[in-house]
Coordinates of C-alpha atoms in Angstrom, one line a residue:
X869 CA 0.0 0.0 0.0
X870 CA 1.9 3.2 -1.2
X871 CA 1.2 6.6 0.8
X872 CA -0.9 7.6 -2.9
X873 CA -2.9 5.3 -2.8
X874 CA -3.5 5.8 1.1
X875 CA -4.1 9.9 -0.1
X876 CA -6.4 8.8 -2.6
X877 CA -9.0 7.2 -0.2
X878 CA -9.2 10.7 2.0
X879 CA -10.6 13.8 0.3
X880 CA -11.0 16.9 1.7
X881 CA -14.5 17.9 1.1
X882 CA -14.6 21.9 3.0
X883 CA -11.8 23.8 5.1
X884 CA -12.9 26.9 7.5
X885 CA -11.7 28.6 10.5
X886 CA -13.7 28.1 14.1
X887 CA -13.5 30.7 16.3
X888 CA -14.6 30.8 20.0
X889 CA -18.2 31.6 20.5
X890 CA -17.0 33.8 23.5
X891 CA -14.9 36.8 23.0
X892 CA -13.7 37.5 26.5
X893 CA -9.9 36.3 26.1
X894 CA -9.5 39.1 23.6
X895 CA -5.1 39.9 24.1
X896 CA -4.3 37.8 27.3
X897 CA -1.2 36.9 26.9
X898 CA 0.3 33.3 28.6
X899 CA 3.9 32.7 29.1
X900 CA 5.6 29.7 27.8
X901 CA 7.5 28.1 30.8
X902 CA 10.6 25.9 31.3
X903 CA 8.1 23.1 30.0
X904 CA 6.9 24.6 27.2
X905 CA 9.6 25.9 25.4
X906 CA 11.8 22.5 24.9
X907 CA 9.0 21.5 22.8
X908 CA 9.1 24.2 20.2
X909 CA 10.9 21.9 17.9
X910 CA 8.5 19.6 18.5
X911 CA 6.2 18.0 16.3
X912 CA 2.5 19.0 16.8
X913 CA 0.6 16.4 18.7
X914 CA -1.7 13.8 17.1
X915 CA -4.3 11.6 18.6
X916 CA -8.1 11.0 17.3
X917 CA -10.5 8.3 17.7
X918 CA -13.1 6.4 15.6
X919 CA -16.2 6.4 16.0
X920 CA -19.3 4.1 14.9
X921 CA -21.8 5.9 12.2
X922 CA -23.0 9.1 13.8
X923 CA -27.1 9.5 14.6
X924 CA -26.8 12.4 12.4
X925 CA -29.4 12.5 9.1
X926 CA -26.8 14.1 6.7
X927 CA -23.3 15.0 6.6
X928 CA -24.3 18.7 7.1
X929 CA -25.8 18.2 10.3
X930 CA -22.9 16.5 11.9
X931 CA -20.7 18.8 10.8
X932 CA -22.6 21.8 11.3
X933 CA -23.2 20.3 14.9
X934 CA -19.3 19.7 15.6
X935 CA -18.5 23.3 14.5
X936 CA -21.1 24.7 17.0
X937 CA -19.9 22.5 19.4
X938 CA -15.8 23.3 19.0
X939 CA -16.2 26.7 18.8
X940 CA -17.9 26.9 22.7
X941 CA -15.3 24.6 23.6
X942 CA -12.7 27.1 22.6
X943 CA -14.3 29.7 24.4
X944 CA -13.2 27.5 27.9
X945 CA -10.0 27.2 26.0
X946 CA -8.5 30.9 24.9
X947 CA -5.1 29.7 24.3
X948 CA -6.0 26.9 21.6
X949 CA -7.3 29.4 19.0
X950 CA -4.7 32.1 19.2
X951 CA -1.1 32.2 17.6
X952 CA 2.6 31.9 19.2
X953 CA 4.5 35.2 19.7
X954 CA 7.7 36.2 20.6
X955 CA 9.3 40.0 21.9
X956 CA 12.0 41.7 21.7
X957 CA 13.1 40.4 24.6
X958 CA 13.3 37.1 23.0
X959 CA 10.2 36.0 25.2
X960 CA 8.1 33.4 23.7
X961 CA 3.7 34.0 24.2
X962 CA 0.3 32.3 23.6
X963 CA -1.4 35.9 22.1
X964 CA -5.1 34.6 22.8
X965 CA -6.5 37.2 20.1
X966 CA -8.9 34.7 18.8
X967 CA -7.1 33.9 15.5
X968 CA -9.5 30.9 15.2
X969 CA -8.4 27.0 14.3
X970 CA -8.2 25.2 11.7
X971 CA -11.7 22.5 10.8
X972 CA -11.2 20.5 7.8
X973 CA -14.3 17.7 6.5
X974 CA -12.9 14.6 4.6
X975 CA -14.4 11.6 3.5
X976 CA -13.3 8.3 3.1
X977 CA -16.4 6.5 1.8
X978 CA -14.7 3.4 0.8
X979 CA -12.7 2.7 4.1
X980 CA -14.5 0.8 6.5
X981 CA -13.3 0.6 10.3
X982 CA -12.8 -3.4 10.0
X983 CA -10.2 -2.0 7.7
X984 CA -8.5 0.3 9.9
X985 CA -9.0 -1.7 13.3
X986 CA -7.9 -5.0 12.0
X987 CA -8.3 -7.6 13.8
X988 CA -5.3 -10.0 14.1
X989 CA -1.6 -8.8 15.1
X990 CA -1.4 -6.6 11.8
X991 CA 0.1 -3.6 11.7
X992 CA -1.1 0.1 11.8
X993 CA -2.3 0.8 8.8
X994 CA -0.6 4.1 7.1
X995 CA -4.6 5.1 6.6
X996 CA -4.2 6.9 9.9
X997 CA -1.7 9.2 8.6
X998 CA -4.3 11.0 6.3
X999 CA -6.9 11.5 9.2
X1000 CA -4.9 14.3 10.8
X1001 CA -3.5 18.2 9.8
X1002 CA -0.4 19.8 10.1
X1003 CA 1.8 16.8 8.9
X1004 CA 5.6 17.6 10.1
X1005 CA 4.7 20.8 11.5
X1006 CA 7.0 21.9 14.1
X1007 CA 5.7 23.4 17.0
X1008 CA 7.4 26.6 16.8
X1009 CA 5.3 27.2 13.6
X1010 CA 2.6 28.3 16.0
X1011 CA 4.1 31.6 15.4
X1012 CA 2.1 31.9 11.4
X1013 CA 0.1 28.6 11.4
X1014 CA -3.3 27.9 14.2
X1015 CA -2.2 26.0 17.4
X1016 CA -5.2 23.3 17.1
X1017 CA -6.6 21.8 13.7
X1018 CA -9.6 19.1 13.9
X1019 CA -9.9 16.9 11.4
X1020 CA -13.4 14.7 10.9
X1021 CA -13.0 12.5 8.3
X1022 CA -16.2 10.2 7.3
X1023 CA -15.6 6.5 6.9
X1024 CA -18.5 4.2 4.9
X1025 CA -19.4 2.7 8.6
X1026 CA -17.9 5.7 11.2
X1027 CA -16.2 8.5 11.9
X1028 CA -12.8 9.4 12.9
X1029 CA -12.5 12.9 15.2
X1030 CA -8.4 13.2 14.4
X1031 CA -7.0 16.2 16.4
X1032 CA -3.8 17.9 16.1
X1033 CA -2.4 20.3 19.0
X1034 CA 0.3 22.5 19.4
X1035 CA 3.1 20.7 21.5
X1036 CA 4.1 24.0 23.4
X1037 CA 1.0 24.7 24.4
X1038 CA -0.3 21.6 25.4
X1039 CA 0.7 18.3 26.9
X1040 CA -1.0 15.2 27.3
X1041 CA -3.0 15.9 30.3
X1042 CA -4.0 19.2 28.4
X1043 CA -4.9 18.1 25.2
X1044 CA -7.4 15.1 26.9
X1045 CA -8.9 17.6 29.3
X1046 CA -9.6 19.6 25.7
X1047 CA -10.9 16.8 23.6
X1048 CA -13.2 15.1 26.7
X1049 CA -14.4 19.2 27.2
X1050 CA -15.0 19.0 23.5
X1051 CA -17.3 15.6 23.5
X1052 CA -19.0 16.7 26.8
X1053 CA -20.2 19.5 24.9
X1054 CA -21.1 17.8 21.7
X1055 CA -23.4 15.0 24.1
X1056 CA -25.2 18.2 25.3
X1057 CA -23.2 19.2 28.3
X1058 CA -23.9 22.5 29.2
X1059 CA -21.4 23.7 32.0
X1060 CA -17.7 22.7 31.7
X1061 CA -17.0 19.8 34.3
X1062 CA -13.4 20.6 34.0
X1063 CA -12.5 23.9 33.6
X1064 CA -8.5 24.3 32.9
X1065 CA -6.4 26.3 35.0
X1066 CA -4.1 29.0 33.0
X1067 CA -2.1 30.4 36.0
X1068 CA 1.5 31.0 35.1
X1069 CA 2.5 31.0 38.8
X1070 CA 4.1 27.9 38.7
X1071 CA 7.8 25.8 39.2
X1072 CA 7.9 25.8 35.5
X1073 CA 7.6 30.3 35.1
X1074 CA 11.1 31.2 34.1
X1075 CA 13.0 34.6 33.0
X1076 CA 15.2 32.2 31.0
X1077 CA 15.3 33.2 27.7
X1078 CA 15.3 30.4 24.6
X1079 CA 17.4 31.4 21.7
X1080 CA 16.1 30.4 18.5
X1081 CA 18.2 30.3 14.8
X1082 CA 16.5 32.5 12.5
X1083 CA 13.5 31.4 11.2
X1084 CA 13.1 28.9 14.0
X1085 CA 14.4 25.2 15.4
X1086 CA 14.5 22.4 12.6
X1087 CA 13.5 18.8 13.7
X1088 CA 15.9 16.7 16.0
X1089 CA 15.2 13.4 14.2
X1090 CA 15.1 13.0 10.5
X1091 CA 11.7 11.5 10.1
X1092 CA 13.1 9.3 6.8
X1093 CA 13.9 5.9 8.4
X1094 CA 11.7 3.2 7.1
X1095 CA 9.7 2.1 10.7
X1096 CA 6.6 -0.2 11.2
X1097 CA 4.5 0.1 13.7
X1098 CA 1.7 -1.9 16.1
X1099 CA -0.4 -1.8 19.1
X1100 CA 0.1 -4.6 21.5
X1101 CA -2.7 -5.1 23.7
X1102 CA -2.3 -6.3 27.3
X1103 CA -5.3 -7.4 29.2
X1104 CA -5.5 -6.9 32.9
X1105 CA -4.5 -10.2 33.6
X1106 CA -1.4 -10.2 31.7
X1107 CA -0.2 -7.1 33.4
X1108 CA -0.7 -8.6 36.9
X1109 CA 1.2 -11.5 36.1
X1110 CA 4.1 -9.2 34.9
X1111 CA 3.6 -7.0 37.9
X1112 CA 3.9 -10.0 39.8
X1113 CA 6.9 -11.5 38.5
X1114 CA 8.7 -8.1 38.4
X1115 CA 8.2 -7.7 42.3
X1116 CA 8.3 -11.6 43.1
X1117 CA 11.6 -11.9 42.3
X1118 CA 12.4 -8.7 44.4
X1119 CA 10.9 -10.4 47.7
X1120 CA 12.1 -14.4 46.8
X1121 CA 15.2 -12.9 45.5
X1122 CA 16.9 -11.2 48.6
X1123 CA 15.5 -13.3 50.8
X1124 CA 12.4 -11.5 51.7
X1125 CA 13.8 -8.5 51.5
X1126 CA 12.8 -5.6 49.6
X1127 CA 15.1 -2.2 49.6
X1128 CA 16.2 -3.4 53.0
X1129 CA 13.1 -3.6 54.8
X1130 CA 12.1 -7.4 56.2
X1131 CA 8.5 -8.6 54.5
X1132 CA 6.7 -11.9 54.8
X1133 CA 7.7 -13.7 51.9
X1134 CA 4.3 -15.2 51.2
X1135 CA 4.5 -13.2 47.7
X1136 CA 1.5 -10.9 46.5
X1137 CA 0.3 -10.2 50.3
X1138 CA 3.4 -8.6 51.2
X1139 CA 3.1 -5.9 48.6
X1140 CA -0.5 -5.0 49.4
X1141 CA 0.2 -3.7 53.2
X1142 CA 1.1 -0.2 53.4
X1143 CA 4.2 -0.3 54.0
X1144 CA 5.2 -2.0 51.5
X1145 CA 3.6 -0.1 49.5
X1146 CA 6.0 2.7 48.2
X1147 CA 8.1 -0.5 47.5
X1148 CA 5.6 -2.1 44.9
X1149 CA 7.1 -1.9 41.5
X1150 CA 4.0 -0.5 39.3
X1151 CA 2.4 -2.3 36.5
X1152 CA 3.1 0.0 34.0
X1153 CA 7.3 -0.2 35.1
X1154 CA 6.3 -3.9 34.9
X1155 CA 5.5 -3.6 31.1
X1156 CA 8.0 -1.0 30.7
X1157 CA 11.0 -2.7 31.7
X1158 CA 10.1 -5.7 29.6
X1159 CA 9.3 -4.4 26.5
X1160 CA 13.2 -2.3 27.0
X1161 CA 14.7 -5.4 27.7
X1162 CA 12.3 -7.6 24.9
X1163 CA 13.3 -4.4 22.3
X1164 CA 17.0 -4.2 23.5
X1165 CA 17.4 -7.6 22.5
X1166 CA 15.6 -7.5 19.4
X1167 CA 18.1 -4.9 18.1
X1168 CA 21.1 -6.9 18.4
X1169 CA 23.1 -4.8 20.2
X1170 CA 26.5 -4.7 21.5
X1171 CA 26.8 -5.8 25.3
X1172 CA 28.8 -2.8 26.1
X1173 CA 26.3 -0.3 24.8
X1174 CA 24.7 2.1 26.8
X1175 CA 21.2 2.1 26.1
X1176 CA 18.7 5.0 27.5
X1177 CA 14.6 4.1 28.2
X1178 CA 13.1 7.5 29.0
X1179 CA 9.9 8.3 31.1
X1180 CA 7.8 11.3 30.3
X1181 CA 6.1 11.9 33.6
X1182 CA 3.5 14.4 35.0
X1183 CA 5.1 16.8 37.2
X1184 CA 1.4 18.3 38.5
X1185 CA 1.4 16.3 41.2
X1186 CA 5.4 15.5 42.2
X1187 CA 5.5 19.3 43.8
X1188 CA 5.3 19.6 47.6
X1189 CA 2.8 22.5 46.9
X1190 CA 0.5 20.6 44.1
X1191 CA -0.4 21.9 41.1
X1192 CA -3.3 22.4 39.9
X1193 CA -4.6 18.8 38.7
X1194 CA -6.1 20.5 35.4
X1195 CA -3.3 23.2 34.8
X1196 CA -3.0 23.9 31.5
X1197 CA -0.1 23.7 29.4
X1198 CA 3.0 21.2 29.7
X1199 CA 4.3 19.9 33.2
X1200 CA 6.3 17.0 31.8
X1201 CA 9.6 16.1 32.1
X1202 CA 11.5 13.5 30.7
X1203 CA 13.2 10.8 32.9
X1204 CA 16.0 8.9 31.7
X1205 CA 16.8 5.4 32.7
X1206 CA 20.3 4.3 31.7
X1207 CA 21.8 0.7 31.5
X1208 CA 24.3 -1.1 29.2
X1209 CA 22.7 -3.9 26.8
X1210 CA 24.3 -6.7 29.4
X1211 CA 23.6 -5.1 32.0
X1212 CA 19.9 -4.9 30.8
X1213 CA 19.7 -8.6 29.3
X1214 CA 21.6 -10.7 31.7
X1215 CA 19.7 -9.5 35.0
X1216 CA 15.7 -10.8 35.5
X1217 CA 12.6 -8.6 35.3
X1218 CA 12.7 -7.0 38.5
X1219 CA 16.7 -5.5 38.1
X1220 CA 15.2 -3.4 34.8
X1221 CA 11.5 -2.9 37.1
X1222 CA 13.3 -1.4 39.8
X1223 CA 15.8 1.0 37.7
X1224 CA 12.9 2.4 36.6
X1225 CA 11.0 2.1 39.5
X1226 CA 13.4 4.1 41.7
X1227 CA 13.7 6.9 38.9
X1228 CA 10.5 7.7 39.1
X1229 CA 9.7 7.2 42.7
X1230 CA 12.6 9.9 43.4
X1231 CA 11.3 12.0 41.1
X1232 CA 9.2 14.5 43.7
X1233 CA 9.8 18.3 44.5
X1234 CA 13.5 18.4 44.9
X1235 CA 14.4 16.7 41.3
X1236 CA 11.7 18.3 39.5
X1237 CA 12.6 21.7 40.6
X1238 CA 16.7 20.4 39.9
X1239 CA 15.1 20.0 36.6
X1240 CA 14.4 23.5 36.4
X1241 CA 17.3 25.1 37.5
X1242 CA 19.3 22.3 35.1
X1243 CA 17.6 23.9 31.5
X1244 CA 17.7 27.8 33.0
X1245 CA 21.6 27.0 33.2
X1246 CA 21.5 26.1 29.4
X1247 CA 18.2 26.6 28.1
X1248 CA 18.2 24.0 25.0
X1249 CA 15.9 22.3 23.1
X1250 CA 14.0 18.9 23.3
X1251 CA 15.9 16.1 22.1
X1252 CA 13.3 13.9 20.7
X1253 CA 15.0 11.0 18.9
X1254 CA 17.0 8.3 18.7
X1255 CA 20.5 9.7 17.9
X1256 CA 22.3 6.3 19.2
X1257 CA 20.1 2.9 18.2
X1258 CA 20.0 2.2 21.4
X1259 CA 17.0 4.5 22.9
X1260 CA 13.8 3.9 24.0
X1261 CA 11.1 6.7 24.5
X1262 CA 7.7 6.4 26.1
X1263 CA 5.3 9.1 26.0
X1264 CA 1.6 9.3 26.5
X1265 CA -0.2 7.7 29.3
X1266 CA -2.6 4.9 30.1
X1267 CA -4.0 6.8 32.3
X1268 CA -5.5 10.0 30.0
X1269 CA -9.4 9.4 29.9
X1270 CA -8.8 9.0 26.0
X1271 CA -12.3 6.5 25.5
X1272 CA -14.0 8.7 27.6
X1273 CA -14.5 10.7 24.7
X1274 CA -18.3 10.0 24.1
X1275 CA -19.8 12.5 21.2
X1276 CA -23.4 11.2 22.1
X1277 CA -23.8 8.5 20.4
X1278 CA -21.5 6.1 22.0
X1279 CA -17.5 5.5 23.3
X1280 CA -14.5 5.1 21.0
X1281 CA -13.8 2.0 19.0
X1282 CA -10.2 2.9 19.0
X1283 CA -7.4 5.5 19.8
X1284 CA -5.1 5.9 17.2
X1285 CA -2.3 9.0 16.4
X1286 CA -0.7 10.4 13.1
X1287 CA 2.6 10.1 11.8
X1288 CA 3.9 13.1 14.2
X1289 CA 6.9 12.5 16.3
X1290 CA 7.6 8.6 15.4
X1291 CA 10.7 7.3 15.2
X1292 CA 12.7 3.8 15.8
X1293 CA 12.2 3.4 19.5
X1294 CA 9.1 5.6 20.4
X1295 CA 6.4 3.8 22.0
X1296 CA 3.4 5.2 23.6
X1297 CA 1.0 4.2 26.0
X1298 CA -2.6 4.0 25.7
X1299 CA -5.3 2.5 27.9
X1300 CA -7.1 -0.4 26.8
X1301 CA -10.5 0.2 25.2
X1302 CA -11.9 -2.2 28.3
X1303 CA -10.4 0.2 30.7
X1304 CA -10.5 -1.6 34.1
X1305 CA -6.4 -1.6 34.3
X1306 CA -5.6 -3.2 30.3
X1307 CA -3.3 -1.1 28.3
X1308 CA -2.7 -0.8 24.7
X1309 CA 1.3 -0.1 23.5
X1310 CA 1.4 2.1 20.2
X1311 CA 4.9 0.9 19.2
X1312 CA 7.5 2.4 16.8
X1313 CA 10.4 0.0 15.6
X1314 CA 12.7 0.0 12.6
X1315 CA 11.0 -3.1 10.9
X1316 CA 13.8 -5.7 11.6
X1317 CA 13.8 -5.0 15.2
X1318 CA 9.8 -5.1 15.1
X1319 CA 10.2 -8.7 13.3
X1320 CA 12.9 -9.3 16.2
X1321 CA 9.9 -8.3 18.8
X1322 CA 7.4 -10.4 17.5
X1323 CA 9.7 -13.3 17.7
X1324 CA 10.0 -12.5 21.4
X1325 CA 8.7 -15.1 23.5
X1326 CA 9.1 -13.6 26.7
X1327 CA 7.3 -10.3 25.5
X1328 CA 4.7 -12.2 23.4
X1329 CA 3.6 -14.2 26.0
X1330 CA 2.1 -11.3 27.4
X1331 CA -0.1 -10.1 24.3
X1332 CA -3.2 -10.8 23.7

C-alpha cells in the first residue's frame, strides 16, 4: 500500500476557520514556561478516535453540529485558537487574540473501520496518517500557522474525530482535558465539568530566555527511516502476572527483602500492606521494563552499549505544593533510565522494574525543581529521537481518559495518532478500550527489530 494510494482514499470535502463563541480572552497573553519551550521543535501532537456511524441524518448536520460545538469549547479554551509570539526580549507567548483554528471535513467513503482496526496482530495501517492536519509541522510554527486543527473525516461505517495540538502549548493531560471538554459539549453538556487552569505561577515560570536560529528550530530526528508500527494489547490479567513477576523476584530474590526492609515472603500479600507499598514496582514499570529489555534484544546490540529508556512523567502532582490537577499547558519532564545492553539482558525482570522504578519514585519536588534550574543553566531544546540505536522513548499515558470521549452516540472503537513524532524506539502508551487496568502499546520500531519483537517469546507471551 503506497502513501498515494492511502491519499487517494481521504478527500478533503470543505476547510474553515472556528472561532470561540466567546470573545472575552480578547489579548491575554500566557507565558511559555521551562516546560513549554523545549518543545518548540516539537512536532505538533496527534491523537483522534473512531467512531461508529453518527445519529446524524446528513453529513451537514454533523458537521454543522461539531462546528457549534468546538467553537464553545474554545471559548473554555483561549489559548487553543490564538497564535505563538515572541518579543524583543526574546520571550516566547500564547497571544489569545482569537485567531480561530483550523476544521477540515474529509471523507473516506470506501474505508470501512474493520479495515482500519484489523483484527489479528497486523500492523497500523498508514490510513491513519491522512486523518490528521499539520503533517511535520514543528511546533514553533505556532508563530504563522493555528495551534489546534480538527480533522473529521467520514468513513462508509464511522467516523474518525483526528486532532492535532500544538506541543508547546499543550501536553497530554491538556490536550485530553480539551478533547473530553469538547465531547461533553457535543453530548449536550452544558457547563464545563473541567475547567482548565491558566495560571502562570508555577515551578515551570522562568526569566530564561530560549534562543532560536533565524526562522526557528529544525527537527531533531530525520523523520526518513523506514519504521513499522503496532499496538500490542495487554489485558488486565497479563499485566498482573508481569507485575507479579517483576516484584516476586524482588521479595524471593533477597531473601524476603525488599530495599532493605524485612516482608513476609508469602509473595502478593506482602506488597499490598502499606508499608510495602511505596516498595511495589508498578504495573506500568512492569511492562516498561520488559518491553526495554524484549526491544534491547531485538536490536542486536553490543553488550557494552549504553542504552537509554526515557519516562515522560507528569510533574502536577510530584511538587510539595501541588499543582493544579487540570493546569494547562506542559508539566512533563522526561526521565532517563540508563543501563548497558548486558547489564539490561543478563539480569531478570525486577533489576530493569526497579531501575525504573526508583527513577521515578525519586522523582518529587527536589528533582523536579533540579530539573528547572538544570535547563535555566543552558536553556536548549528537546531532544526527541533516537540519535544512538539504542534508545527507547515512552510518551503518553494509560491513564489520559482518551475513551471517555463519548460524542453522544457512543465510546470510541479505538485511539489511534498520526505520523507526528515517530521514530525507531518511540512507544506510547494507551489505555485499553476495556479500561478496568488493560493497556494498549502504540509501538514504533525499525522493521527488523519489530520482526525481532514479535519473535520475542518472553514479551509475546504477554499479548493478547
Amino acid at each position: 500500500m503506497g502513501h498515494k494510494h492511502v491519499g487517494q482514499m481521504v478527500f478533503v470535502v470543505t476547510r474553515s476557520t472556528i472561532y470561540p463563541n466567546d470573545h472575552q480572552s480578547l489579548n491575554n497573553t500566557l507565558k511559555l514556561s521551562v516546560s513549554d519551550l523545549p518543545m518548540l521543535s516539537c512536532q505538533y501532537i496527534q491523537k483522534g478516535i473512531l467512531l461508529t456511524q453518527s445519529p446524524f441524518e446528513s453529513s451537514n448536520s454533523l458537521i454543522t453540529h461539531l462546528k457549534i460545538t468546538l467553537s464553545k469549547t474554545l471559548a473554555h479554551f483561549p489559548p487553543l485558537a490564538g497564535r505563538l509570539i515572541t518579543d524583543s526580549d526574546g520571550y516566547v507567548y500564547i497571544l489569545c487574540n482569537d485567531a480561530g483554528v483550523d476544521f477540515v471535513h474529509a471523507k473516506a467513503p470506501h474505508l470501512a473501520s474493520s479495515v482500519l482496526v484489523p483484527p489479528n496482530h497486523s500492523d497500523v495501517p498508514l490510513y491513519f496518517r491522512k486523518f490528521f492536519q499539520f503533517d511535520s509541522t514543528l511546533s514553533y510554527a505556532g508563530h504563522y500557522k493555528p495551534l489546534m486543527a480538527i480533522q473529521v473525516t467520514e468513513l462508509s461505517d464511522g467516523i474518525f474525530i483526528g486532532c492535532t495540538m500544538n506541543h508547546a502549548v499543550v501536553d497530554g493531560t491538556s490536550f485530553w482535558n480539551f478533547f473530553n471538554t469538547f465531547a461533553e459539549f457535543s453530548k449536550g453538556e452544558k457547563m464545563i465539568t473541567r475547567q482548565p487552569c491558566f495560571s502562570r505561577k508555577t515551578v515551570f515560570d522562568s526569566p530564561a530566555v530560549l534562543k532560536f536560529p533565524e526562522g526557528g528550530p529544525s527537527a531533531t530526528f530525520s523523520g526518513d527511516e523506514p519504521i513499522r508500527e503496532k499496538i500490542f494489547h495487554f489485558s488486565r490479567e497479563a499485566i498482573l502476572k508481569l507485575k507479579y513477576r517483576a516484584n516476586k523476584t524482588a521479595v524471593n530474590g533477597q531473601n524476603g527483602k525488599i530495599n532493605g526492609k524485612i516482608t513476609p515472603v508469602n509473595n502478593e500479600p506482602a506488597l499490598k500492606n502499606g508499608a510495602a507499598k511505596c516498595l511495589e514496582i508498578s504495573s506500568f514499570q512492569s511492562l516498561s521494563a520488559q518491553l526495554w529489555r524484549s526491544v534491547t534484544r531485538a536490536r542486536k546490540l553490543d553488550g557494552n552499549k549504553t542504552t537509554t529508556f526515557r519516562m515522560a512523567v507528569n510533574c502536577r502532582h510530584r511538587l510539595e505544593q501541588k499543582m493544579e490537577p487540570l493546569y494547562f499547558g506542559n508539566a512533563i519532564q522526561s526521565i532517563p533510565t540508563v543501563a548497558s545492553v548486558k547489564e539490561l539482558l543478563s539480569n531478570d525482570l525486577f533489576w530493569s522494574a526497579n531501575q525504573l522504578h526508583q527513577n521515578v519514585v525519586a522523582h518529587g519536588d527536589t528533582t523536579v525543581r533540579r530539573g528547572v534550574k538544570d535547563w535555566e543553566s543552558n536553556p536548549r531544546l528537546f531532544p526527541l529521537g533516537n540519535f544512538d540505536g539504542a534508545m527507547i522513548t515512552m510518551g503518553s499515558s494509560p491513564r489520559f481518559p482518551m475513551y471517555d470521549n463519548d460524542f453522544g452516540w457512543g465510546r470510541p472503537v479505538a485511539v489511534r495518532s498520526g505520523m507526528a513524532n515517530k521514530f525507531d524506539g518511540k512507544i506510547s502508551a494507551f489505555p485499553g478500550r476495556e479500561g478496568n487496568g488493560t493497556v494498549d502499546l502504540e509501538v514504533v520500531l525499525a522493521p527488523e527489530t519489530m520482526a525481532g519483537l514479535e519473535e520475542d517469546m518472553e514479551f509475546m507471551q504477554y499479548v493478547s
